[in-house]
Coordinates of C-alpha atoms and ligand atoms in Angstrom, one line a residue:
X1074 CA 2.0 13.2 54.1
X1075 CA 5.4 13.9 52.5
X1076 CA 3.7 15.9 49.7
X1077 CA 2.1 18.3 52.1
X1078 CA 5.3 19.1 53.9
X1079 CA 6.0 22.8 53.1
X1080 CA 9.2 22.6 55.1
X1081 CA 10.8 19.9 53.0
X1082 CA 13.7 22.2 52.2
X1083 CA 14.7 22.2 55.9
X1084 CA 14.4 18.5 56.5
X1085 CA 15.9 17.4 53.2
X1086 CA 19.1 19.2 52.1
X1087 CA 20.2 19.9 48.6
X1088 CA 21.7 16.7 47.2
X1089 CA 23.3 16.5 43.8
X1090 CA 23.3 13.1 42.0
X1091 CA 26.2 10.9 43.1
X1092 CA 29.4 11.2 41.1
X1093 CA 31.1 8.0 39.8
X1094 CA 34.3 6.9 41.6
X1095 CA 37.1 9.3 41.0
X1096 CA 39.6 6.7 39.9
X1097 CA 37.2 5.3 37.2
X1098 CA 36.0 8.8 36.3
X1099 CA 39.5 9.9 35.4
X1100 CA 39.8 7.2 32.7
X1101 CA 36.3 7.0 31.2
X1102 CA 34.7 9.0 28.5
X1103 CA 31.2 8.6 30.1
X1104 CA 29.1 11.0 32.2
X1105 CA 30.4 11.4 35.7
X1106 CA 27.0 11.7 37.5
X1107 CA 24.8 8.8 38.3
X1108 CA 21.1 9.3 37.4
X1109 CA 18.7 10.3 40.2
X1110 CA 16.6 7.5 41.7
X1111 CA 12.8 8.3 41.5
X1112 CA 12.5 8.8 45.3
X1113 CA 15.5 11.1 45.3
X1114 CA 14.2 13.2 42.3
X1115 CA 10.8 13.5 44.0
X1116 CA 12.3 14.5 47.3
X1117 CA 14.6 17.1 45.7
X1118 CA 11.9 18.5 43.5
X1119 CA 9.6 18.8 46.6
X1120 CA 12.2 21.2 48.2
X1121 CA 10.9 23.9 45.8
X1122 CA 9.1 26.7 47.7
X1123 CA 7.0 27.6 44.6
X1124 CA 7.8 31.3 45.0
X1125 CA 5.0 33.5 43.8
X1126 CA 7.4 35.3 41.4
X1127 CA 9.9 32.5 40.6
X1128 CA 13.3 34.1 39.9
X1129 CA 14.6 30.8 38.5
X1130 CA 12.1 31.1 35.6
X1131 CA 13.2 34.6 34.8
X1132 CA 16.9 33.7 34.9
X1133 CA 16.4 30.7 32.7
X1134 CA 17.0 31.9 29.1
X1135 CA 14.1 29.8 27.8
X1136 CA 11.9 30.6 30.8
X1137 CA 11.1 27.1 31.7
X1138 CA 8.0 26.5 33.9
X1139 CA 10.4 25.3 36.7
X1140 CA 8.2 25.3 39.9
X1141 CA 5.3 23.7 37.9
X1142 CA 7.4 20.7 36.6
X1143 CA 9.1 20.4 39.9
X1144 CA 5.7 19.9 41.5
X1145 CA 4.7 17.3 38.9
X1146 CA 8.0 15.4 39.7
X1147 CA 7.4 15.6 43.4
X1148 CA 4.0 13.9 42.7
X1149 CA 5.6 11.3 40.5
X1150 CA 3.8 12.6 37.3
X1151 CA 6.8 12.3 34.9
X1152 CA 4.9 12.2 31.7
X1153 CA 3.0 15.4 32.4
X1154 CA 6.3 17.0 33.5
X1155 CA 8.0 16.0 30.2
X1156 CA 5.1 17.4 28.2
X1157 CA 5.3 20.7 30.1
X1158 CA 9.1 21.0 30.0
X1159 CA 9.0 20.5 26.2
X1160 CA 6.7 23.5 25.9
X1161 CA 9.6 25.8 26.5
X1162 CA 12.7 23.8 25.8
X1163 CA 13.8 21.8 22.8
X1164 CA 16.5 19.8 24.5
X1165 CA 15.7 19.8 28.3
X1166 CA 17.9 16.7 28.9
X1167 CA 20.9 18.4 27.3
X1168 CA 20.4 21.7 29.2
X1169 CA 19.9 19.8 32.5
X1170 CA 23.4 18.3 31.8
X1171 CA 25.4 21.3 30.4
X1172 CA 23.8 24.6 31.5
X1173 CA 25.9 26.6 34.0
X1174 CA 23.0 26.3 36.5
X1175 CA 25.0 28.1 39.2
X1176 CA 24.9 31.2 37.1
X1177 CA 21.3 30.7 35.8
X1178 CA 18.3 29.0 37.3
X1179 CA 19.9 27.6 40.4
X1180 CA 21.9 30.8 41.0
X1181 CA 18.5 32.6 41.3
X1182 CA 16.8 30.1 43.6
X1183 CA 15.5 31.6 46.9
X1184 CA 16.9 28.7 48.8
X1185 CA 20.4 29.9 48.2
X1186 CA 20.0 31.9 51.3
X1187 CA 21.4 29.3 53.6
X1188 CA 19.6 26.1 52.4
X1189 CA 21.1 25.2 49.1
X1190 CA 19.3 25.8 45.7
X1191 CA 16.9 23.2 44.4
X1192 CA 18.8 20.8 42.0
X1193 CA 16.8 22.2 39.0
X1194 CA 19.2 21.0 36.3
X1195 CA 19.4 17.4 37.5
X1196 CA 15.6 17.2 37.8
X1197 CA 15.2 18.6 34.3
X1198 CA 17.5 15.9 33.0
X1199 CA 15.8 13.2 35.0
X1200 CA 12.3 14.2 33.6
X1201 CA 13.2 13.7 29.9
X1202 CA 15.5 10.7 30.4
X1203 CA 12.8 8.9 32.5
X1204 CA 10.0 9.9 30.1
X1205 CA 11.9 8.6 27.1
X1206 CA 12.7 5.3 28.9
X1207 CA 8.9 5.0 29.5
X1208 CA 8.3 5.4 25.8
X1209 CA 7.0 9.0 25.9
X1210 CA 7.2 11.0 22.7
X1211 CA 6.1 14.5 22.0
X1212 CA 2.4 14.6 21.1
X1213 CA 2.1 15.7 17.4
X1214 CA -1.5 14.4 16.9
X1215 CA -3.0 17.9 16.7
X1216 CA -0.5 19.4 14.2
X1217 CA -2.0 20.4 10.9
X1218 CA 0.4 20.5 7.9
X1219 CA 0.6 24.0 6.2
X1220 CA 2.4 22.8 3.1
X1221 CA 5.3 25.2 3.8
X1222 CA 8.9 24.0 3.9
X1223 CA 11.9 25.7 5.6
X1224 CA 15.6 24.8 5.2
X1225 CA 17.6 24.9 8.4
X1226 CA 21.4 25.3 8.0
X1227 CA 23.1 23.7 11.0
X1228 CA 21.9 21.0 13.4
X1229 CA 23.3 22.6 16.5
X1230 CA 21.1 23.8 19.4
X1231 CA 19.9 26.9 17.4
X1232 CA 18.9 24.9 14.3
X1233 CA 17.3 22.2 16.4
X1234 CA 15.3 24.8 18.4
X1235 CA 14.1 26.4 15.2
X1236 CA 13.1 23.0 13.6
X1237 CA 11.3 21.9 16.7
X1238 CA 8.9 25.0 16.7
X1239 CA 8.4 24.8 13.0
X1240 CA 7.4 21.2 12.9
X1241 CA 5.1 21.6 15.8
X1242 CA 3.3 24.3 13.8
X1243 CA 2.9 22.3 10.7
X1244 CA 5.9 23.6 8.7
X1245 CA 8.2 20.9 7.4
X1246 CA 11.9 21.6 8.3
X1247 CA 14.8 20.1 6.4
X1248 CA 18.0 20.4 8.5
X1249 CA 21.3 20.4 6.7
X1250 CA 24.7 19.9 8.5
X1251 CA 28.2 19.2 7.2
X1252 CA 28.8 16.8 10.1
X1253 CA 27.8 13.2 10.2
X1254 CA 25.6 13.6 13.4
X1255 CA 23.3 16.2 14.7
X1256 CA 24.1 18.4 17.7
X1257 CA 26.8 20.9 16.5
X1258 CA 29.1 21.5 19.4
X1259 CA 27.0 19.3 21.6
X1260 CA 28.4 16.3 19.6
X1261 CA 31.6 17.8 18.1
X1262 CA 32.8 19.9 21.0
X1263 CA 31.4 19.1 24.4
X1264 CA 33.0 15.9 25.7
X1265 CA 31.2 12.7 26.7
X1266 CA 32.0 13.1 30.4
X1267 CA 29.5 16.1 30.4
X1268 CA 27.1 14.8 27.7
X1269 CA 27.1 11.2 26.3
X1270 CA 26.6 11.1 22.6
X1271 CA 23.7 8.6 22.7
X1272 CA 21.7 11.5 24.1
X1273 CA 21.9 13.2 20.7
X1274 CA 21.5 10.1 18.5
X1275 CA 18.4 9.2 20.5
X1276 CA 17.1 12.8 20.0
X1277 CA 17.7 12.5 16.3
X1278 CA 15.3 9.5 16.2
X1279 CA 12.7 11.4 18.3
X1280 CA 13.0 14.5 16.0
X1281 CA 12.8 12.3 12.9
X1282 CA 9.6 10.7 14.3
X1283 CA 8.2 14.2 14.8
X1284 CA 8.7 14.9 11.1
X1285 CA 12.0 16.8 11.0
X1286 CA 14.2 15.7 8.0
X1287 CA 18.0 15.6 8.4
X1288 CA 20.4 15.8 5.5
X1289 CA 23.8 15.2 7.2
X1290 CA 27.3 15.3 5.6
X1291 CA 26.0 18.1 3.5
X1292 CA 27.7 21.5 3.5
X1293 CA 25.8 24.5 2.2
X1294 CA 28.1 26.5 -0.1
X1295 CA 29.9 23.4 -1.2
X1296 CA 27.5 20.4 -1.7
X1297 CA 24.3 22.5 -2.0
X1298 CA 24.3 26.3 -2.8
X1299 CA 22.3 28.9 -0.9
X1300 CA 20.6 29.8 -4.2
X1301 CA 19.2 26.3 -4.4
X1302 CA 17.9 26.5 -0.9
X1303 CA 16.3 29.9 -1.5
X1304 CA 14.6 28.6 -4.7
X1305 CA 13.4 25.4 -3.2
X1306 CA 12.1 26.5 0.3
X1307 CA 9.7 29.1 1.6
X1308 CA 12.4 30.4 4.1
X1309 CA 15.9 29.6 5.3
X1310 CA 17.2 29.6 8.9
X1311 CA 20.9 29.8 9.6
X1312 CA 22.3 28.4 12.9
X1313 CA 25.9 27.9 11.8
X1314 CA 27.8 28.8 15.0
X1315 CA 31.2 30.5 15.4
X1316 CA 34.3 28.6 14.3
X1317 CA 37.2 31.2 13.9
X1318 CA 39.8 30.6 16.6
X1319 CA 40.9 33.5 18.8
X1320 CA 44.6 33.7 18.8
X1321 CA 46.9 34.9 21.6
X1322 CA 49.0 36.9 19.2
X1323 CA 52.2 35.9 20.9
X1324 CA 55.4 34.2 19.5
X1325 CA 55.5 30.4 19.2
X1326 CA 51.8 29.8 18.6
X1327 CA 52.6 27.8 15.5
X1328 CA 55.2 25.5 17.0
X1329 CA 54.5 21.8 16.7
X1330 CA 52.8 20.6 19.9
X1331 CA 50.6 23.7 20.1
X1332 CA 46.9 22.8 19.4
X1333 CA 43.7 24.7 19.0
X1334 CA 41.1 23.5 21.5
X1335 CA 38.5 22.3 19.1
X1336 CA 40.9 20.4 16.9
X1337 CA 42.0 18.5 20.1
X1338 CA 38.4 17.9 21.3
X1339 CA 36.9 16.9 17.9
X1340 CA 39.8 14.5 17.2
X1341 CA 39.0 12.8 20.6
X1342 CA 35.3 12.6 19.9
X1343 CA 35.9 11.3 16.3
X1344 CA 38.0 8.5 17.7
X1345 CA 35.4 7.6 20.4
X1346 CA 32.5 7.7 17.9
X1347 CA 34.3 5.9 15.1
X1348 CA 34.3 8.9 12.8
X1349 CA 38.1 9.2 12.7
X1350 CA 39.4 9.5 9.1
X1351 CA 43.1 8.8 9.8
X1352 CA 44.9 7.8 13.0
X1353 CA 47.2 10.8 12.5
X1354 CA 44.3 13.2 13.2
X1355 CA 44.2 12.1 16.8
X1356 CA 46.0 14.3 19.3
X1357 CA 47.4 12.1 22.0
X1358 CA 48.3 13.5 25.5
X1359 CA 49.3 10.2 27.0
X1360 CA 52.3 10.8 29.4
X1361 CA 52.7 14.4 28.3
X1362 CA 53.1 17.6 30.4
X1363 CA 50.0 19.5 29.1
X1364 CA 49.4 23.2 29.6
X1365 CA 45.9 24.5 28.8
X1366 CA 45.6 28.3 28.2
X1367 CA 42.1 29.8 29.0
X1368 CA 39.5 29.8 31.7
X1369 CA 36.1 29.0 30.0
X1370 CA 34.1 25.8 29.4
X1371 CA 36.3 24.9 26.5
X1372 CA 39.4 25.1 28.6
X1373 CA 37.8 22.9 31.3
X1374 CA 36.9 20.3 28.6
X1375 CA 40.5 20.3 27.3
X1376 CA 41.9 19.9 30.8
X1377 CA 39.6 17.0 31.6
X1378 CA 40.0 15.3 28.2
X1379 CA 43.8 15.4 28.7
X1380 CA 43.4 13.8 32.1
X1381 CA 41.4 11.0 30.6
X1382 CA 43.9 10.4 27.9
X1383 CA 46.5 9.7 30.6
X1384 CA 48.5 13.0 30.5
X1385 CA 51.5 13.1 32.9
X1386 CA 50.3 16.4 34.3
X1387 CA 47.7 19.0 33.3
X1388 CA 48.1 22.7 34.2
X1389 CA 45.5 25.3 33.4
X1390 CA 46.8 28.9 33.2
X1391 CA 44.3 31.7 33.3
X1392 CA 45.0 35.4 33.2
X1393 CA 42.4 36.5 35.8
X1394 CA 41.6 35.0 39.3
X1395 CA 39.3 32.2 40.2
X1396 CA 36.4 34.5 40.9
X1397 CA 36.5 35.9 37.4
X1398 CA 36.6 32.7 35.5
X1399 CA 33.9 32.7 32.8
X1400 CA 33.2 28.9 32.9
X1401 CA 30.7 27.0 35.1
X1402 CA 31.9 26.7 38.7
X1403 CA 30.7 23.1 38.8
X1404 CA 33.1 22.1 36.0
X1405 CA 36.1 23.9 37.6
X1406 CA 35.5 21.9 40.7
X1407 CA 35.2 18.7 38.7
X1408 CA 38.5 19.5 37.0
X1409 CA 40.2 20.1 40.3
X1410 CA 39.0 16.8 41.7
X1411 CA 40.3 15.0 38.7
X1412 CA 43.8 16.4 39.2
X1413 CA 44.0 19.5 37.1
X1414 CA 46.4 22.1 38.6
X1415 CA 45.2 25.7 38.2
X1416 CA 47.5 28.7 37.9
X1417 CA 45.5 31.9 38.2
X1418 CA 46.7 35.4 37.3
X1419 CA 49.1 34.1 34.7
X1420 CA 49.1 35.6 31.2
X1421 CA 51.0 33.8 28.4
X1422 CA 53.4 36.0 26.6
X1423 CA 55.2 33.4 24.4
X1424 CA 55.4 29.7 23.7
X1425 CA 59.0 28.6 23.7
X1426 CA 60.8 25.6 22.2
X1427 CA 63.5 24.6 19.7
X1428 CA 61.6 23.1 16.8
X1429 CA 58.7 22.0 19.0
X1430 CA 57.0 23.3 22.2
X1431 CA 59.0 23.0 25.4
X1432 CA 57.3 25.5 27.6
X1433 CA 54.9 28.5 28.0
X1434 CA 56.3 31.8 29.2
X1435 CA 53.8 33.5 31.5
X1436 CA 53.8 36.7 33.4
X1437 CA 51.9 37.2 36.7
X1438 CA 49.0 39.6 36.5
X1439 CA 46.9 41.7 38.9
X1440 CA 43.4 42.9 38.2
X1441 CA 43.1 46.5 37.1
X1442 CA 40.1 48.8 36.7
X1443 CA 36.9 47.5 35.2
X1444 CA 36.5 47.8 31.4
X1445 CA 33.4 49.0 29.6
X1446 CA 31.6 45.7 30.3
X1447 CA 32.5 45.8 34.0
X1448 CA 35.2 43.1 33.8
X1449 CA 38.5 43.9 35.4
X1450 CA 41.4 43.6 33.0
X1451 CA 44.5 41.8 34.0
X1452 CA 47.7 43.9 34.1
X1453 CA 51.1 42.3 33.9
X1454 CA 53.5 42.6 36.9
X1455 CA 56.9 43.5 35.5
X1456 CA 59.7 41.1 36.4
X1457 CA 57.3 38.2 37.3
X1458 CA 57.9 36.1 34.1
X1459 CA 58.4 32.3 34.5
X1460 CA 58.4 29.4 32.1
X1461 CA 55.9 26.5 32.6
X1462 CA 57.5 23.3 31.1
X1463 CA 55.2 21.7 28.5
X1464 CA 55.2 18.9 25.9
X1465 CA 51.9 20.0 24.6
X1466 CA 49.9 23.3 24.8
X1467 CA 46.2 23.7 24.1
X1468 CA 44.9 27.2 23.3
X1469 CA 41.3 27.7 24.4
X1470 CA 40.7 31.4 24.0
X1471 CA 37.3 31.1 22.4
X1472 CA 35.8 31.6 19.0
X1473 CA 34.9 34.5 16.7
X1474 CA 32.2 34.3 14.0
X1475 CA 33.0 32.9 10.6
X1476 CA 30.9 34.7 8.0
X1477 CA 30.2 32.6 4.9
X1478 CA 31.5 34.1 1.5
X1479 CA 27.9 34.2 0.2
X1480 CA 26.5 36.4 2.9
X1481 CA 27.2 39.6 1.0
X1482 CA 25.7 38.5 -2.3
X1483 CA 22.5 37.5 -0.5
X1484 CA 22.1 40.7 1.5
X1485 CA 23.0 39.2 4.9
X1486 CA 24.8 41.9 6.8
X1487 CA 27.3 41.4 9.6
X1488 CA 28.5 43.8 12.4
X1489 CA 32.0 44.9 13.1
X1490 CA 32.8 41.6 14.9
X1491 CA 31.5 39.4 12.1
X1492 CA 28.2 38.6 13.8
X1493 CA 25.1 38.2 11.5
X1494 CA 22.7 41.1 12.0
X1495 CA 19.3 39.6 12.9
X1496 CA 17.5 41.7 15.5
X1497 CA 15.5 39.8 18.2
X1498 CA 12.8 42.5 18.0
X1499 CA 11.2 43.9 14.9
X1500 CA 8.3 42.9 12.5
X1501 CA 9.8 39.4 12.0
X1502 CA 12.1 38.3 14.8
X1503 CA 15.7 37.3 13.9
X1504 CA 15.2 38.2 10.2
X1505 CA 18.4 39.1 8.4
X1506 CA 18.9 41.8 5.7
X1507 CA 17.5 39.2 3.3
X1508 CA 13.7 38.9 4.1
X1509 CA 13.7 35.2 3.4
X1510 CA 16.8 34.4 5.6
X1511 CA 16.6 34.2 9.4
X1512 CA 19.5 33.5 11.8
X1513 CA 20.2 32.8 15.5
X1514 CA 22.5 31.2 18.0
X1515 CA 26.3 31.8 18.3
X1516 CA 26.6 33.3 14.8
X1517 CA 24.3 36.2 15.9
X1518 CA 25.1 36.7 19.5
X1519 CA 28.8 35.5 19.5
X1520 CA 29.9 32.4 21.3
X1521 CA 27.6 31.8 24.2
X1522 CA 25.6 29.0 25.6
X1523 CA 23.6 26.0 24.5
X1524 CA 20.4 27.3 26.1
X1525 CA 20.7 30.8 24.6
X1526 CA 21.2 29.2 21.1
X1527 CA 18.0 27.1 21.7
X1528 CA 16.1 30.2 22.7
X1529 CA 17.1 32.1 19.7
X1530 CA 16.4 29.3 17.3
X1531 CA 12.9 28.9 18.8
X1532 CA 12.2 32.6 18.7
X1533 CA 13.5 32.9 15.1
X1534 CA 11.0 30.1 14.2
X1535 CA 8.2 32.3 15.5
X1536 CA 9.5 35.1 13.3
X1537 CA 9.5 32.6 10.3
X1538 CA 5.9 31.5 11.1
X1539 CA 4.8 35.2 11.1
X1540 CA 6.7 35.8 7.9
X1541 CA 5.0 32.8 6.2
X1542 CA 1.7 33.9 7.6
X1543 CA 0.9 30.5 9.2
Ligands
FAD2703 P1 26.8 25.1 16.9 O1 26.6 24.3 18.1 O2 28.2 25.5 16.6 O3 26.2 24.4 15.6 C1 26.4 24.9 14.3 C2 26.2 23.8 13.3 O4 26.2 24.4 12.0 C3 27.4 22.8 13.3 O5 26.9 21.5 13.4 C4 28.1 23.0 12.0 O6 28.6 21.8 11.5 C5 26.9 23.5 11.1 N1 27.3 24.3 10.0 C6 28.0 25.5 10.0 N2 28.2 25.9 8.7 C7 27.5 25.0 7.9 C8 27.3 24.9 6.5 N3 27.8 25.8 5.6 N4 26.6 23.8 6.0 C9 26.1 22.9 6.8 N5 26.3 22.9 8.2 C10 27.0 24.0 8.7 N6 27.6 25.8 26.3 C11 27.0 25.5 27.5 O7 25.8 26.0 27.7 N7 27.5 24.6 28.4 C12 28.7 24.0 28.2 O8 29.1 23.2 29.0 C13 29.4 24.3 27.0 N8 30.6 23.7 26.8 C14 31.2 24.0 25.6 C15 32.4 23.4 25.3 C16 33.1 23.6 24.2 C17 34.3 22.8 23.9 C18 32.6 24.5 23.2 C19 33.4 24.8 22.0 C20 31.4 25.2 23.5 C21 30.7 25.0 24.7 N9 29.5 25.6 25.0 C22 28.8 25.3 26.1 C23 28.9 26.6 24.0 C24 27.8 25.9 23.2 O9 28.2 24.7 22.7 C25 27.5 26.8 22.0 O10 27.1 28.1 22.5 C26 26.3 26.3 21.2 O11 26.5 25.0 20.7 C27 25.9 27.2 20.0 O12 24.9 26.6 19.2 P2 24.7 27.0 17.7 O13 23.6 26.1 17.2 O14 24.6 28.4 17.5 O15 26.1 26.5 17.0
SF4_2704 FE1 18.3 25.9 34.3 FE2 19.3 25.7 31.8 FE3 17.2 24.2 32.6 FE4 16.9 26.8 32.2 S1 17.4 25.3 30.6 S2 16.1 25.5 33.9 S3 18.9 27.6 32.9 S4 19.3 24.1 33.4

């Protein structure tokens, strides 16, 4: 009877998975959401109206078959839902956890008009977690080997997306990464309270079972040359991300006690995962007055990592207002709940201190006219300067591309911002200036999202398959 109820969305409200107790949550490096119970997942999935033209599917960068797998979950058919969700997404359990759903699929749900969007992300996570626990693995029985081999540089979401499509089409991918674990920023960036690291180590086992080979702790350009890869493989895919820090360009950025966001996050992950080389690498915020500068996902992760390390106080200063923050709304709310204090419309103009950081000088801003991209630029209000006291400052202004020295010699072109030129359209999608080299993810589009990197990696694999004629 429940399954035939077309008005489920009225009787059953949107319900997110329960969060763990705040006082525990603020100390632990574990995911903050409890998993859905089967009954709850089915009830929430059944709220979907199955719109004729599902906006959620269009807004999702990989165009997941959302209403179709929601229906399967509402019927309790998890294995079929897992099979279907893997047709469009390489890492559905990861996207379910870290996508900014409020800006993507859930933001486009028709039920936002007064009823509350379907909990698409949490159901997506539930499908794969449950299917894996039931022993489900992708069905590779119909794959016919082509004898072709492709080298993938980078085991982040772009590289994994590419390898997934290649192996499902009988092309053997060998994935190289300089890190000791797969995932790229999923492992060495995004903290455990959003994404526990066992998710990636389990995925590595699943991918290996599918026929993807990983060569970790191997840096291309140092341990193995690009020339070797080009000689040994039929094609090369690059999904190497963006790793050049954006600087504020104000005085005091080099004072002791001022840290780059990723250095801080990676040191924390390395300690938690046992990859720490020396205890001096760890950046400890215990008892400190921490000021985090920035308003994106990276800034939120630094805020919440500082809280969990036992910081005395954590203040996040952002130069625009709350409505113009680039990060996921959900994560800003979580940060506030955990005790982060937000100061909006504050632009840093200097970091001050005698021999080490003692404070951040900020000026108040108001939003001016929209720029070329439609974002309103902050304008400083003269005379509104103040100093925020700080023992530690984390700079989270984002990342720019980091072109490799060998690009030029191999005919790989970059644009004015250092992004690799690899057009999404054309005879072979995501092909670079060198016909044998393809690229996708952050290094092509600039720092963006996990799901857009997956999408580009998967689409580039189609370009490679066309190029190889398989
Ligand atoms: P990456 O994930 O950076 O992977 C690139 C890989 O290539 C790395 O493993 C690197 O070691 C490897 N590599 C590079 N050069 C070489 C070489 N020469 N040899 C061998 N290996 C090499 N996005 C979201 O959607 N939601 C979030 O909540 C979110 N939070 C974020 C939090 C932080 C702190 C950061 C920094 C980013 C966050 N993002 C988030 C963005 C997201 O992580 C990235 O957009 C995404 O990981 C990009 O994928 P990628 O595969 O292009 O690159
Ligand atoms: Fe939503 Fe991201 Fe899943 Fe697409 S991949 S359905 S945007 S959570």
